[in-house]
mmCIF file of C-alpha atoms in Angstrom:
data_model
loop_
_atom_site.group_PDB
_atom_site.id
_atom_site.type_symbol
_atom_site.label_atom_id
_atom_site.label_comp_id
_atom_site.label_asym_id
_atom_site.label_seq_id
_atom_site.Cartn_x
_atom_site.Cartn_y
_atom_site.Cartn_z
ATOM 1 C CA MET A 1 77.248 42.666 -20.697
ATOM 2 C CA ASN A 2 77.856 45.643 -18.346
ATOM 3 C CA THR A 3 79.431 47.963 -20.867
ATOM 4 C CA ASP A 4 80.103 50.637 -18.210
ATOM 5 C CA LEU A 5 82.392 48.255 -16.313
ATOM 6 C CA VAL A 6 84.157 47.102 -19.473
ATOM 7 C CA ASP A 7 84.509 50.671 -20.785
ATOM 8 C CA ARG A 8 85.937 51.821 -17.455
ATOM 9 C CA ALA A 9 88.448 48.947 -17.397
ATOM 10 C CA ARG A 10 89.496 49.662 -20.990
ATOM 11 C CA THR A 11 89.986 53.350 -20.166
ATOM 12 C CA LEU A 12 92.037 52.614 -17.039
ATOM 13 C CA ALA A 13 94.257 50.187 -18.951
ATOM 14 C CA SER A 14 94.640 52.518 -21.912
ATOM 15 C CA GLU A 15 95.658 55.434 -19.690
ATOM 16 C CA ARG A 16 98.458 53.355 -18.149
ATOM 17 C CA LEU A 17 99.641 51.205 -21.080
ATOM 18 C CA ALA A 18 98.771 52.597 -24.542
ATOM 19 C CA VAL A 19 101.502 55.242 -24.654
ATOM 20 C CA ALA A 20 103.905 53.992 -21.979
ATOM 21 C CA MET A 21 104.002 50.371 -23.190
ATOM 22 C CA PRO A 22 102.598 50.080 -26.737
ATOM 23 C CA GLN A 23 103.586 46.429 -27.270
ATOM 24 C CA ARG A 24 102.035 45.423 -23.951
ATOM 25 C CA TRP A 25 98.947 47.412 -24.975
ATOM 26 C CA ALA A 26 98.733 45.488 -28.269
ATOM 27 C CA HIS A 27 98.754 42.231 -26.288
ATOM 28 C CA VAL A 28 96.080 43.519 -23.894
ATOM 29 C CA VAL A 29 93.830 44.573 -26.793
ATOM 30 C CA GLY A 30 94.136 41.070 -28.273
ATOM 31 C CA VAL A 31 93.412 39.389 -24.930
ATOM 32 C CA ALA A 32 90.343 41.576 -24.397
ATOM 33 C CA ARG A 33 89.136 40.807 -27.939
ATOM 34 C CA THR A 34 89.386 37.070 -27.293
ATOM 35 C CA ALA A 35 87.672 37.366 -23.913
ATOM 36 C CA SER A 36 84.879 39.461 -25.470
ATOM 37 C CA ASN A 37 84.321 36.801 -28.117
ATOM 38 C CA ILE A 38 84.124 33.808 -25.795
ATOM 39 C CA ALA A 39 83.015 34.946 -22.321
ATOM 40 C CA PRO A 40 79.384 35.690 -23.270
ATOM 41 C CA ARG A 41 79.213 32.277 -24.935
ATOM 42 C CA LEU A 42 80.580 30.344 -21.970
ATOM 43 C CA LEU A 43 79.818 32.345 -18.825
ATOM 44 C CA ALA A 44 77.227 35.008 -19.562
ATOM 45 C CA LYS A 45 76.729 35.917 -15.906
ATOM 46 C CA ASP A 46 80.419 36.730 -15.440
ATOM 47 C CA ALA A 47 81.213 37.983 -18.944
ATOM 48 C CA ASP A 48 81.551 41.631 -17.921
ATOM 49 C CA ALA A 49 83.998 40.796 -15.109
ATOM 50 C CA ILE A 50 86.008 38.510 -17.397
ATOM 51 C CA VAL A 51 86.315 41.141 -20.134
ATOM 52 C CA ALA A 52 87.138 43.898 -17.619
ATOM 53 C CA ALA A 53 89.848 41.662 -16.135
ATOM 54 C CA ALA A 54 91.185 40.950 -19.625
ATOM 55 C CA TRP A 55 91.587 44.698 -20.185
ATOM 56 C CA LEU A 56 93.342 45.097 -16.838
ATOM 57 C CA HIS A 57 95.275 41.815 -16.552
ATOM 58 C CA ASP A 58 98.657 43.387 -17.395
ATOM 59 C CA VAL A 59 98.114 46.910 -16.032
ATOM 60 C CA GLY A 60 100.499 46.067 -13.177
ATOM 61 C CA TYR A 61 103.396 46.329 -15.639
ATOM 62 C CA ALA A 62 102.771 50.072 -16.009
ATOM 63 C CA PRO A 63 105.606 52.069 -14.455
ATOM 64 C CA SER A 64 103.062 54.271 -12.660
ATOM 65 C CA ILE A 65 101.584 51.207 -10.907
ATOM 66 C CA ALA A 66 104.452 48.725 -10.470
ATOM 67 C CA MET A 67 105.415 48.573 -6.800
ATOM 68 C CA THR A 68 106.367 44.965 -6.058
ATOM 69 C CA GLY A 69 107.562 44.091 -9.562
ATOM 70 C CA PHE A 70 104.930 41.326 -9.634
ATOM 71 C CA HIS A 71 102.352 42.574 -12.115
ATOM 72 C CA PRO A 72 99.367 40.441 -10.998
ATOM 73 C CA VAL A 73 99.514 41.836 -7.447
ATOM 74 C CA ASP A 74 100.361 45.381 -8.532
ATOM 75 C CA GLY A 75 97.531 45.300 -11.075
ATOM 76 C CA ALA A 76 95.031 43.819 -8.612
ATOM 77 C CA ARG A 77 95.883 46.442 -5.996
ATOM 78 C CA PHE A 78 95.425 49.168 -8.600
ATOM 79 C CA ALA A 79 92.090 47.720 -9.766
ATOM 80 C CA LYS A 80 90.872 47.429 -6.182
ATOM 81 C CA SER A 81 91.836 51.051 -5.466
ATOM 82 C CA ALA A 82 89.991 52.073 -8.652
ATOM 83 C CA GLY A 83 86.814 50.444 -7.309
ATOM 84 C CA MET A 84 86.709 47.414 -9.589
ATOM 85 C CA PRO A 85 84.470 44.549 -8.411
ATOM 86 C CA ALA A 86 86.064 41.808 -6.300
ATOM 87 C CA LEU A 87 85.808 39.214 -9.100
ATOM 88 C CA VAL A 88 87.702 41.466 -11.535
ATOM 89 C CA VAL A 89 90.382 42.116 -8.907
ATOM 90 C CA SER A 90 90.792 38.404 -8.131
ATOM 91 C CA LEU A 91 91.008 37.498 -11.827
ATOM 92 C CA ILE A 92 93.803 40.030 -12.311
ATOM 93 C CA ALA A 93 95.643 38.766 -9.235
ATOM 94 C CA HIS A 94 95.466 35.079 -10.157
ATOM 95 C CA HIS A 95 95.638 35.092 -13.969
ATOM 96 C CA SER A 96 97.885 32.793 -15.979
ATOM 97 C CA GLY A 97 99.768 30.897 -13.308
ATOM 98 C CA ALA A 98 100.305 33.821 -10.938
ATOM 99 C CA SER A 99 100.503 31.512 -7.920
ATOM 100 C CA ALA A 100 103.614 29.801 -9.317
ATOM 101 C CA GLU A 101 105.307 33.140 -9.926
ATOM 102 C CA ALA A 102 104.315 34.408 -6.464
ATOM 103 C CA ILE A 103 106.130 31.419 -4.962
ATOM 104 C CA GLU A 104 109.209 32.070 -7.116
ATOM 105 C CA ARG A 105 109.271 35.721 -6.041
ATOM 106 C CA GLY A 106 108.495 35.043 -2.381
ATOM 107 C CA LEU A 107 105.277 37.042 -2.689
ATOM 108 C CA ASP A 108 102.754 34.355 -1.710
ATOM 109 C CA ALA A 109 101.460 36.496 1.174
ATOM 110 C CA GLU A 110 100.855 39.434 -1.167
ATOM 111 C CA LEU A 111 98.939 37.229 -3.604
ATOM 112 C CA ALA A 112 96.966 35.761 -0.694
ATOM 113 C CA GLU A 113 95.453 39.234 -0.154
ATOM 114 C CA PHE A 114 93.128 38.294 -3.021
ATOM 115 C CA ASP A 115 90.617 35.450 -3.051
ATOM 116 C CA ARG A 116 91.137 32.881 -5.771
ATOM 117 C CA PRO A 117 88.337 33.200 -8.350
ATOM 118 C CA PRO A 118 86.295 30.198 -9.529
ATOM 119 C CA ARG A 119 88.384 28.017 -11.846
ATOM 120 C CA ASP A 120 85.920 28.153 -14.746
ATOM 121 C CA VAL A 121 86.005 31.954 -14.759
ATOM 122 C CA LEU A 122 89.782 32.131 -14.333
ATOM 123 C CA ASP A 123 90.226 29.627 -17.160
ATOM 124 C CA VAL A 124 88.643 32.064 -19.630
ATOM 125 C CA VAL A 125 91.094 34.843 -18.722
ATOM 126 C CA THR A 126 94.013 32.401 -18.827
ATOM 127 C CA TYR A 127 92.833 31.062 -22.206
ATOM 128 C CA ALA A 128 92.608 34.587 -23.634
ATOM 129 C CA ASP A 129 96.078 35.465 -22.317
ATOM 130 C CA MET A 130 97.752 32.219 -23.355
ATOM 131 C CA THR A 131 96.331 32.302 -26.896
ATOM 132 C CA THR A 132 97.373 35.902 -27.613
ATOM 133 C CA ALA A 133 100.890 36.780 -28.754
ATOM 134 C CA PRO A 134 102.719 39.903 -27.573
ATOM 135 C CA ASP A 135 101.606 41.747 -30.727
ATOM 136 C CA GLY A 136 97.939 40.923 -30.038
ATOM 137 C CA THR A 137 97.554 38.250 -32.701
ATOM 138 C CA PRO A 138 96.266 34.732 -32.010
ATOM 139 C CA ILE A 139 98.855 32.090 -31.148
ATOM 140 C CA GLU A 140 98.697 28.442 -30.141
ATOM 141 C CA ALA A 141 99.113 28.070 -26.380
ATOM 142 C CA ASN A 142 102.153 25.787 -26.590
ATOM 143 C CA ARG A 143 103.865 28.365 -28.830
ATOM 144 C CA ARG A 144 102.915 31.099 -26.354
ATOM 145 C CA VAL A 145 104.539 29.169 -23.506
ATOM 146 C CA SER A 146 107.701 28.765 -25.612
ATOM 147 C CA GLU A 147 107.621 32.446 -26.543
ATOM 148 C CA ILE A 148 107.406 33.508 -22.883
ATOM 149 C CA LEU A 149 110.228 31.175 -21.883
ATOM 150 C CA SER A 150 112.410 32.539 -24.699
ATOM 151 C CA ARG A 151 112.116 36.099 -23.339
ATOM 152 C CA TYR A 152 113.418 35.282 -19.868
ATOM 153 C CA SER A 153 116.690 33.759 -18.713
ATOM 154 C CA ARG A 154 116.543 30.436 -16.874
ATOM 155 C CA ASP A 155 117.256 32.134 -13.542
ATOM 156 C CA ASP A 156 114.391 34.625 -13.910
ATOM 157 C CA PRO A 157 111.322 33.998 -11.703
ATOM 158 C CA VAL A 158 109.023 34.242 -14.747
ATOM 159 C CA HIS A 159 110.931 31.502 -16.567
ATOM 160 C CA ALA A 160 110.857 29.259 -13.506
ATOM 161 C CA ALA A 161 107.163 29.918 -12.861
ATOM 162 C CA VAL A 162 106.043 29.331 -16.448
ATOM 163 C CA SER A 163 108.179 26.186 -16.639
ATOM 164 C CA ARG A 164 106.533 24.898 -13.468
ATOM 165 C CA SER A 165 102.972 25.956 -14.347
ATOM 166 C CA SER A 166 102.946 25.236 -18.097
ATOM 167 C CA ASP A 167 100.988 21.986 -17.722
ATOM 168 C CA GLU A 168 98.239 23.782 -15.784
ATOM 169 C CA LEU A 169 98.228 26.715 -18.223
ATOM 170 C CA LEU A 170 97.822 24.340 -21.165
ATOM 171 C CA ALA A 171 95.157 22.381 -19.256
ATOM 172 C CA ALA A 172 93.151 25.588 -18.723
ATOM 173 C CA VAL A 173 93.361 26.313 -22.450
ATOM 174 C CA ALA A 174 92.260 22.740 -23.235
ATOM 175 C CA ARG A 175 89.263 23.033 -20.876
ATOM 176 C CA ILE A 176 88.093 26.186 -22.640
ATOM 177 C CA LYS A 177 88.635 24.640 -26.086
ATOM 178 C CA ASP A 178 86.458 21.709 -24.997
ATOM 179 C CA GLN A 179 83.748 24.050 -23.741
ATOM 180 C CA LEU A 180 83.836 26.052 -26.962
ATOM 181 C CA ARG A 181 83.408 22.862 -28.991
ATOM 182 C CA LEU A 182 80.355 21.936 -26.918
ATOM 183 C CA ALA A 183 78.749 25.391 -26.879
ATOM 184 C CA PRO A 184 76.807 26.055 -30.077
ATOM 185 C CA ALA A 185 77.891 29.210 -31.879
ATOM 186 C CA GLY A 186 75.965 32.165 -30.541
ATOM 187 C CA ALA A 187 74.737 30.230 -27.498
ATOM 188 C CA ILE A 188 74.866 31.992 -24.167
ATOM 189 C CA GLN A 189 75.587 29.699 -21.248
ATOM 190 C CA PRO A 190 74.538 30.739 -17.740
ATOM 191 C CA ARG A 191 77.080 30.117 -14.986
#
C-alpha cells in the first residue's frame, strides 16, 4: 500500500474534520479502518486509492470546503485541488449513492465533472461507509440506512436519495460480503 498517499489523505481529512466536526471525524476513522482491513484483501492494486478515498469521503462536509452543500462534489473538488489521484477523486465524488442525491439536488452536471470509478472499487468504499455508524463503530447496512433516514426529514434531498438508492447501497454491501467470504483470510487479490 502507498502509505504516503494514505497518510496525506488522513492528514487532509483530519485538518478539516477532527476539530470542526468530531462526530463526522469518528465516522471517517471507522470507515477508513474498515477500508484498510478489506481493500488489500480484495483489490490490492487499488487499495491505497480506496483507503485514501475512505479518509476523504466526507471531507466535503467541512465548513471550510462546503460550497455547493453536496459533500461528494465539494469533497472531490477539494481532493482534486489537493493533487489527489483521479481514482481517489472519483471515489469521493460517487461514494454511497451520490448519483441519486445529485439528481435530488439538481447537481447532476456538477457530479458529471468526475468520471464514475469501476464498480468493484466503488463497492468497497460504499461497503465501508454503509457498515460504519456515525460514531465509527460497525453497524449492519440495513440499520445504517434506517439510521440515515431517521436523521433527515422526508422532504430533505438526503432522505429522498437514500430511500431511492437503498437497494443499490445494500446490493453493493452484499457484493463485498460475498467477495470477503470467497477470499481466504490474508489473501491478496489482484484487480
